[in-house]
mmCIF file of C-alpha atoms in Angstrom:
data_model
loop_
_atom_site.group_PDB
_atom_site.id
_atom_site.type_symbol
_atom_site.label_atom_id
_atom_site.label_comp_id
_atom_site.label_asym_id
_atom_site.label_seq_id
_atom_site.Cartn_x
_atom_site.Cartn_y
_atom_site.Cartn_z
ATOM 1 C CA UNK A 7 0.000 0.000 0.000
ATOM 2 C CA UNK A 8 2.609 2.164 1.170
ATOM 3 C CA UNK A 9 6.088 2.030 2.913
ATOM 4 C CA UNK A 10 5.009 5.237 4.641
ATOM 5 C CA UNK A 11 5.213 4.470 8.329
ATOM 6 C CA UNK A 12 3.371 6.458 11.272
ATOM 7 C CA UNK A 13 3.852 7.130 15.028
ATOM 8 C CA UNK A 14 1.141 4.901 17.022
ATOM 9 C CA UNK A 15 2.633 6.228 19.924
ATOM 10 C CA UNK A 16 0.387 9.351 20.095
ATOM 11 C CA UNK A 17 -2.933 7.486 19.428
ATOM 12 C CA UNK A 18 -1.957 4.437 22.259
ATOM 13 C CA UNK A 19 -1.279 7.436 24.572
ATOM 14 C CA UNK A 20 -4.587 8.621 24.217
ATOM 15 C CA UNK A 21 -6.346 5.261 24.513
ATOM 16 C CA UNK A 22 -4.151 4.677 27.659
ATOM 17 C CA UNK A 23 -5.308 7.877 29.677
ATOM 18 C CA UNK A 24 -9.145 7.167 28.116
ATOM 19 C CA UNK A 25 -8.290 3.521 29.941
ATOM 20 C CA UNK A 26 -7.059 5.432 32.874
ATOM 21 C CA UNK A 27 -10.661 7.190 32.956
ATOM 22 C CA UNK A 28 -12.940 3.856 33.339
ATOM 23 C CA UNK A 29 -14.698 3.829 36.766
ATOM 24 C CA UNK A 30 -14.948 0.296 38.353
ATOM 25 C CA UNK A 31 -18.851 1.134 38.265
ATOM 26 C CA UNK A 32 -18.871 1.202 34.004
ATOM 27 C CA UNK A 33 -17.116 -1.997 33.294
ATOM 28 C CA UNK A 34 -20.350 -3.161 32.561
ATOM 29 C CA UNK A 35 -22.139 -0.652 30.928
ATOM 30 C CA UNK A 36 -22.281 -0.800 26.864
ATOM 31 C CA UNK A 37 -20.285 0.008 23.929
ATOM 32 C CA UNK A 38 -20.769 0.974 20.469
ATOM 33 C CA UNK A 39 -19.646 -2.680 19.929
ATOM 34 C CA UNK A 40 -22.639 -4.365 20.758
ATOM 35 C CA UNK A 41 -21.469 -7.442 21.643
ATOM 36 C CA UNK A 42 -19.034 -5.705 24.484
ATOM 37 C CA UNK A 43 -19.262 -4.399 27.468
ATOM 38 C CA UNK A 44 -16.858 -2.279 28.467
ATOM 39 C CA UNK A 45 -14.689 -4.645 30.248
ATOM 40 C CA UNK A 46 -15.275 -6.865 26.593
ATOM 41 C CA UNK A 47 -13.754 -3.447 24.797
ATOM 42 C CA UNK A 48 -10.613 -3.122 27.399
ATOM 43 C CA UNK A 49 -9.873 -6.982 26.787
ATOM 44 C CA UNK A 50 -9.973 -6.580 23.495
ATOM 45 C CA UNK A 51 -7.898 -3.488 23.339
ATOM 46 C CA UNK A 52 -4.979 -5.134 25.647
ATOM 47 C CA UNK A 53 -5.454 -8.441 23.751
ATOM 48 C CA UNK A 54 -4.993 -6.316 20.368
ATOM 49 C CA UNK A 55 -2.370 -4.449 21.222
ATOM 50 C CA UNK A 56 0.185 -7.375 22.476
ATOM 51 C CA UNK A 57 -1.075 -9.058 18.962
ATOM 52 C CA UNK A 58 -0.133 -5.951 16.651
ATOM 53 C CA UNK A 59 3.427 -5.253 19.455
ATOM 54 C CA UNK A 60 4.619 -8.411 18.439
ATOM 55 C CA UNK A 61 3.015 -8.478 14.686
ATOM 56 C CA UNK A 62 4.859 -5.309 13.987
ATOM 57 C CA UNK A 63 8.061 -7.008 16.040
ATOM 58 C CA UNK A 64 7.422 -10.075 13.887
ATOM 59 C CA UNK A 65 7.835 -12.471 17.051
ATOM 60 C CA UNK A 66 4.838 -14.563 15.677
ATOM 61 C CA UNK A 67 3.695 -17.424 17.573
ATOM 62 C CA UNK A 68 0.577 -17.347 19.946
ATOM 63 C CA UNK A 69 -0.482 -14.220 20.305
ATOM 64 C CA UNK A 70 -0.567 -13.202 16.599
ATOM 65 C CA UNK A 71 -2.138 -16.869 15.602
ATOM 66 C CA UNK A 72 -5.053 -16.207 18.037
ATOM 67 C CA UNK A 73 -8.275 -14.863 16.224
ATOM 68 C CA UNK A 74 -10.008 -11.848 17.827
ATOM 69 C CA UNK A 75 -13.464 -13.786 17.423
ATOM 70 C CA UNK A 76 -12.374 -16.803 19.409
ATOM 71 C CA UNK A 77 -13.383 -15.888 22.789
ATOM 72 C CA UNK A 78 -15.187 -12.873 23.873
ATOM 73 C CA UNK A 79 -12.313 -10.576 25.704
ATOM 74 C CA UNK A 80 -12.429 -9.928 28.819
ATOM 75 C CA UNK A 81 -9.822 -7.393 31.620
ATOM 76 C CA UNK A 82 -7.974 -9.595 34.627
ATOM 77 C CA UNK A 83 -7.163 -7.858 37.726
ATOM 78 C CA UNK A 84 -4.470 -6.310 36.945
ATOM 79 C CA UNK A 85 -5.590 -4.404 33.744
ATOM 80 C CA UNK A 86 -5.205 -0.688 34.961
ATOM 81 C CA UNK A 87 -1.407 -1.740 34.582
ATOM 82 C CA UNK A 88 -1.035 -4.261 31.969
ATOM 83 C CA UNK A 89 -3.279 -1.724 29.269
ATOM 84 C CA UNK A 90 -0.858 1.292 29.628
ATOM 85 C CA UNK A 91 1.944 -0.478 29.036
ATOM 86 C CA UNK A 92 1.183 -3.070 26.166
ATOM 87 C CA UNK A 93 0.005 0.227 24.597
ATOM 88 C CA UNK A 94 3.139 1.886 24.783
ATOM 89 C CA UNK A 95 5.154 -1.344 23.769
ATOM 90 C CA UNK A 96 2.337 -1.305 20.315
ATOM 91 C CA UNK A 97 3.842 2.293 19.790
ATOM 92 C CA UNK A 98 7.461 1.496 20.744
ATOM 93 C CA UNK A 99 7.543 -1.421 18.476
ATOM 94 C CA UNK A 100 5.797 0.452 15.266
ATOM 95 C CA UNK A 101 8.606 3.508 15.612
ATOM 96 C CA UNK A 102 10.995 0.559 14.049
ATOM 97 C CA UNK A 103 10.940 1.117 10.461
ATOM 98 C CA UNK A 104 11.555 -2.356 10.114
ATOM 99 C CA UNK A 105 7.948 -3.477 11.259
ATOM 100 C CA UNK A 106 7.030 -1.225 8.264
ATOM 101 C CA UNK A 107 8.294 -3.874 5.586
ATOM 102 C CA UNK A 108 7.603 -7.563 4.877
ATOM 103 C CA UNK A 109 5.121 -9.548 6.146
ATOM 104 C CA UNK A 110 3.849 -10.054 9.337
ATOM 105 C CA UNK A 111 0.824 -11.837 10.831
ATOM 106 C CA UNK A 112 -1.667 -11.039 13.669
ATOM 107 C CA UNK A 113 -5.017 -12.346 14.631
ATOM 108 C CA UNK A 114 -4.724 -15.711 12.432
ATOM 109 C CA UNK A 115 -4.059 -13.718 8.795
ATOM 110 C CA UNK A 116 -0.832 -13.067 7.544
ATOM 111 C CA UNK A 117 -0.544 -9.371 6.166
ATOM 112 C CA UNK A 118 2.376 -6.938 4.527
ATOM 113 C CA UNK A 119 4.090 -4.489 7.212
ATOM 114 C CA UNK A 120 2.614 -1.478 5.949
ATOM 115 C CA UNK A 121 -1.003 -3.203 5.981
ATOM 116 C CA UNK A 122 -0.510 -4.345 9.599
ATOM 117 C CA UNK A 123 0.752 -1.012 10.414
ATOM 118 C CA UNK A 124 -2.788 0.529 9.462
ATOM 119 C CA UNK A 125 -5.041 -1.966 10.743
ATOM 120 C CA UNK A 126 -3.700 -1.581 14.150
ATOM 121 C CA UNK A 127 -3.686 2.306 14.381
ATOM 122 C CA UNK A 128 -7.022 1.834 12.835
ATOM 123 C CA UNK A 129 -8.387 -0.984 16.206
ATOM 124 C CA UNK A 130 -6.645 1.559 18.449
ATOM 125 C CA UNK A 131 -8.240 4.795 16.939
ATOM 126 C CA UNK A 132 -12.035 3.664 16.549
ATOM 127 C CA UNK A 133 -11.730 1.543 20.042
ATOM 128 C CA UNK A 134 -10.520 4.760 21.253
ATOM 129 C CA UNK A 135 -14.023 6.662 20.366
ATOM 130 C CA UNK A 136 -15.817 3.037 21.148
ATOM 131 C CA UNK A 137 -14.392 3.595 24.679
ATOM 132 C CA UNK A 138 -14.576 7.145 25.003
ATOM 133 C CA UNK A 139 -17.920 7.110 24.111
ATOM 134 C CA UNK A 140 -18.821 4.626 26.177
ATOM 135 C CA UNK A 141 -17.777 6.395 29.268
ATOM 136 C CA UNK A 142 -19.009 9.459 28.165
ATOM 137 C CA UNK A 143 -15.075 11.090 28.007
ATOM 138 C CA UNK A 144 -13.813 13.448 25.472
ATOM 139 C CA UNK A 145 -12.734 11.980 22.324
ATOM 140 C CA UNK A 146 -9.564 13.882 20.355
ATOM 141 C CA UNK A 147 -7.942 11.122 18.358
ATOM 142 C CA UNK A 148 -4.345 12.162 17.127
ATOM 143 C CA UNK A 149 -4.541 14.066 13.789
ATOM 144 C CA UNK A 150 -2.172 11.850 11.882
ATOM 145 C CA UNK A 151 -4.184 8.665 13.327
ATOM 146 C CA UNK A 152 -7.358 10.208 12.441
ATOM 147 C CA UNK A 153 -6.024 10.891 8.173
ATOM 148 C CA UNK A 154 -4.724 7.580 7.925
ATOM 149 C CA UNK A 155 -7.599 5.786 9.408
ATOM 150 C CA UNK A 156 -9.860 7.578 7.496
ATOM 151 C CA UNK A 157 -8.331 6.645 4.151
ATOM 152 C CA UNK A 158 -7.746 3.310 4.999
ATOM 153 C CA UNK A 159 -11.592 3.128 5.511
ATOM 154 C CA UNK A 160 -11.958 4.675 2.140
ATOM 155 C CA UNK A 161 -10.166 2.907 0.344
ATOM 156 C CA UNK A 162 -12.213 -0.266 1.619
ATOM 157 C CA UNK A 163 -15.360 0.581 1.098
ATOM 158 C CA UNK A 164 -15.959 -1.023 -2.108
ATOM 159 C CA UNK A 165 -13.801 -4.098 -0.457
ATOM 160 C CA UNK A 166 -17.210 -6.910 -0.770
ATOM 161 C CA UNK A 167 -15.653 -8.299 2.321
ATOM 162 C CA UNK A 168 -15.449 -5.374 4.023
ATOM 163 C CA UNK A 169 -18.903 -5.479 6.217
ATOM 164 C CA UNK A 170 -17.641 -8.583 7.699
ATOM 165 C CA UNK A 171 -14.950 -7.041 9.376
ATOM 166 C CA UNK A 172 -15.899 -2.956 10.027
ATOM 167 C CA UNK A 173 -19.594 -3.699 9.209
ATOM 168 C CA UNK A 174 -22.113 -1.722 6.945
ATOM 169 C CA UNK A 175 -20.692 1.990 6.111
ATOM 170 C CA UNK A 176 -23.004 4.363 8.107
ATOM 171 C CA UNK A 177 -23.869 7.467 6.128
ATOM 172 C CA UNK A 178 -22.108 10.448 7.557
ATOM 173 C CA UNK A 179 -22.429 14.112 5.596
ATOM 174 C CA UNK A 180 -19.339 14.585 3.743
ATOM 175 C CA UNK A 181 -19.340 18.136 5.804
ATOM 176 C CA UNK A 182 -19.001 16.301 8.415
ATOM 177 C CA UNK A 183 -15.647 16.028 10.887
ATOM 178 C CA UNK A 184 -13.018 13.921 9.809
ATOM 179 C CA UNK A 185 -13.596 11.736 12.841
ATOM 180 C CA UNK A 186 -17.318 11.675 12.470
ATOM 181 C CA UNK A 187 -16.353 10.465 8.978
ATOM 182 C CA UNK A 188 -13.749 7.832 10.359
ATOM 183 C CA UNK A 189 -16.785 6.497 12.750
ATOM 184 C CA UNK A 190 -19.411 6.228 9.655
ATOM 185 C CA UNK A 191 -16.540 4.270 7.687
ATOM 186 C CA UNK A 192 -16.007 1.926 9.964
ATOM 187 C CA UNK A 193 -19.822 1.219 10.638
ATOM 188 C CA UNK A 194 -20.801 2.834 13.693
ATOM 189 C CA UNK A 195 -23.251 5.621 13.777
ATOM 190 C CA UNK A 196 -21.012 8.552 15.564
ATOM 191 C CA UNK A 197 -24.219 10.037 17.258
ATOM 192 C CA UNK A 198 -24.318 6.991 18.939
ATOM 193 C CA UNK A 199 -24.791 7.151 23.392
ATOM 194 C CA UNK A 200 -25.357 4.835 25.562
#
């Protein structure tokens, strides 16, 4: 696609003080995702991010084999500490050029460097908004992030596999913000509250 790389750093940052936000009491409340709760949504965002740290480290074994869909995600006790920093390992180990290039795998599917690269700013950016959402935070995704997500949802939405992964494009005005747009893309409706 393109051996342009980008900083997750930023965008894991911001999902790691959103994660920092979450009150014991709305663990259980809903998401945008509807088949997570918010502890569902933090499980899979710590689960995701050791699977894209070592996908763009290309240490491939277990935790890139494992498919997201193969057991509904969950936090253990010590999540307020684990989430932080298997964020900030995703971003340390994406600043390598070299997880840029070649192939890599994560979540069962074997994908180029570059491709990898986007899908997992992409998880982190719209399970950002899932979460902030969710917990009824404020929601500024990091600029760069928020372009290359955006296009990357563009440039799948004529993809016919593409609503089994992000699910149906939700119409968004093209006036819209960029994130708005970014939301509608990836099939959420960005009005959405709990």
């Amino acid at each position: 696609m393109t051996d342009t790389t980008l900083d997750l750093g930023p965008q894991a940052r911001i999902v790691a003080r959103l994660a920092e936000g979450v009150t014991d009491e709305q663990l259980s409340g809903p998401t945008p995702c509807p088949e997570y709760a918010v502890r569902n949504l933090l499980g899979h965002l710590a689960g995701l991010a050791v699977a894209f740290r070592d996908a763009g480290r290309k240490d491939l074994g277990a935790t890139t084999d494992t498919s997201p869909t193969s057991a509904l995600p969950d936090i253990g006790p010590g999540w307020r500490q684990e989430l932080p920093k298997v964020l900030e390992e995703l971003g340390d180990a994406w600043r390598d050029p070299a997880a840029w290039t070649g192939m890599t795998r994560a979540g069962g599917v074997d994908l180029p460097g570059p491709v990898a690269g986007l899908v997992a700013v992409d998880e982190i950016m719209i399970h950002g908004w899932d979460l902030a959402r969710a917990t009824g935070q404020p929601y500024e995704a990091d600029p760069a992030a928020l372009q290359a997500v955006h296009d990357f949802l563009l440039a799948s939405v004529d993809d016919p596999t593409r609503d089994s992964i992000f699910g149906p494009v939700v119409p968004v005005p093209a006036d819209a913000p960029l994130l708005d747009r970014a939301v509608g893309l990836s099939g959420r409706d960005p009005g959405w509250t709990p």
